[in-house]
């Protein structure tokens, strides 16, 4: 029997400020994406279990395309498996808007096709009752 929490999906969007550029070319480090995955996993945990949960591990992380300051990112988490206390989630981060400094200092565009910047699989644990 499938758990009704399987398939629960939450999406966050965030503008990447220039203060988060870490490398030449205004590149942003991968930790920025992992932080977004953690935030979206927290909301999934609240919606699924009424608890923020604790991120236990990643079993896979793939950085697929660069993220730059000025991008707008969309991070999605989907519950794929529910254990007694664990929740396995699949994550995807996509660039949905990108700055276009070649067209002007503050120029930007909505991308016709989002760019998949990172994917991951992670496990969140929901604490059991605290012994009294």
XYZ file of C-alpha atoms in Angstrom, residues 34 37 41 55-64 76-81 87-93 118-124:
33
model
C 22.181 22.476 -1.411
C 17.277 21.880 -1.283
C 12.861 19.789 2.201
C 18.299 16.330 6.861
C 20.223 13.058 7.312
C 22.079 12.491 4.035
C 22.363 12.809 0.303
C 22.786 9.594 -1.656
C 23.428 11.463 -4.905
C 24.162 15.052 -5.968
C 24.803 16.063 -9.567
C 25.784 19.595 -10.582
C 24.692 19.831 -14.209
C 11.632 21.336 -6.209
C 11.482 18.446 -3.751
C 9.264 15.405 -4.254
C 8.752 12.655 -1.683
C 9.543 9.325 -3.357
C 9.552 6.967 -0.365
C 11.439 10.443 3.933
C 13.417 10.033 0.702
C 13.126 13.015 -1.628
C 14.236 13.798 -5.158
C 15.423 17.344 -5.766
C 15.863 19.419 -8.894
C 17.122 23.004 -9.206
C 21.427 20.314 -10.133
C 19.663 17.131 -9.114
C 19.895 15.184 -5.884
C 18.394 12.427 -3.788
C 18.288 12.965 -0.051
C 16.829 11.577 3.142
C 15.098 13.556 5.856
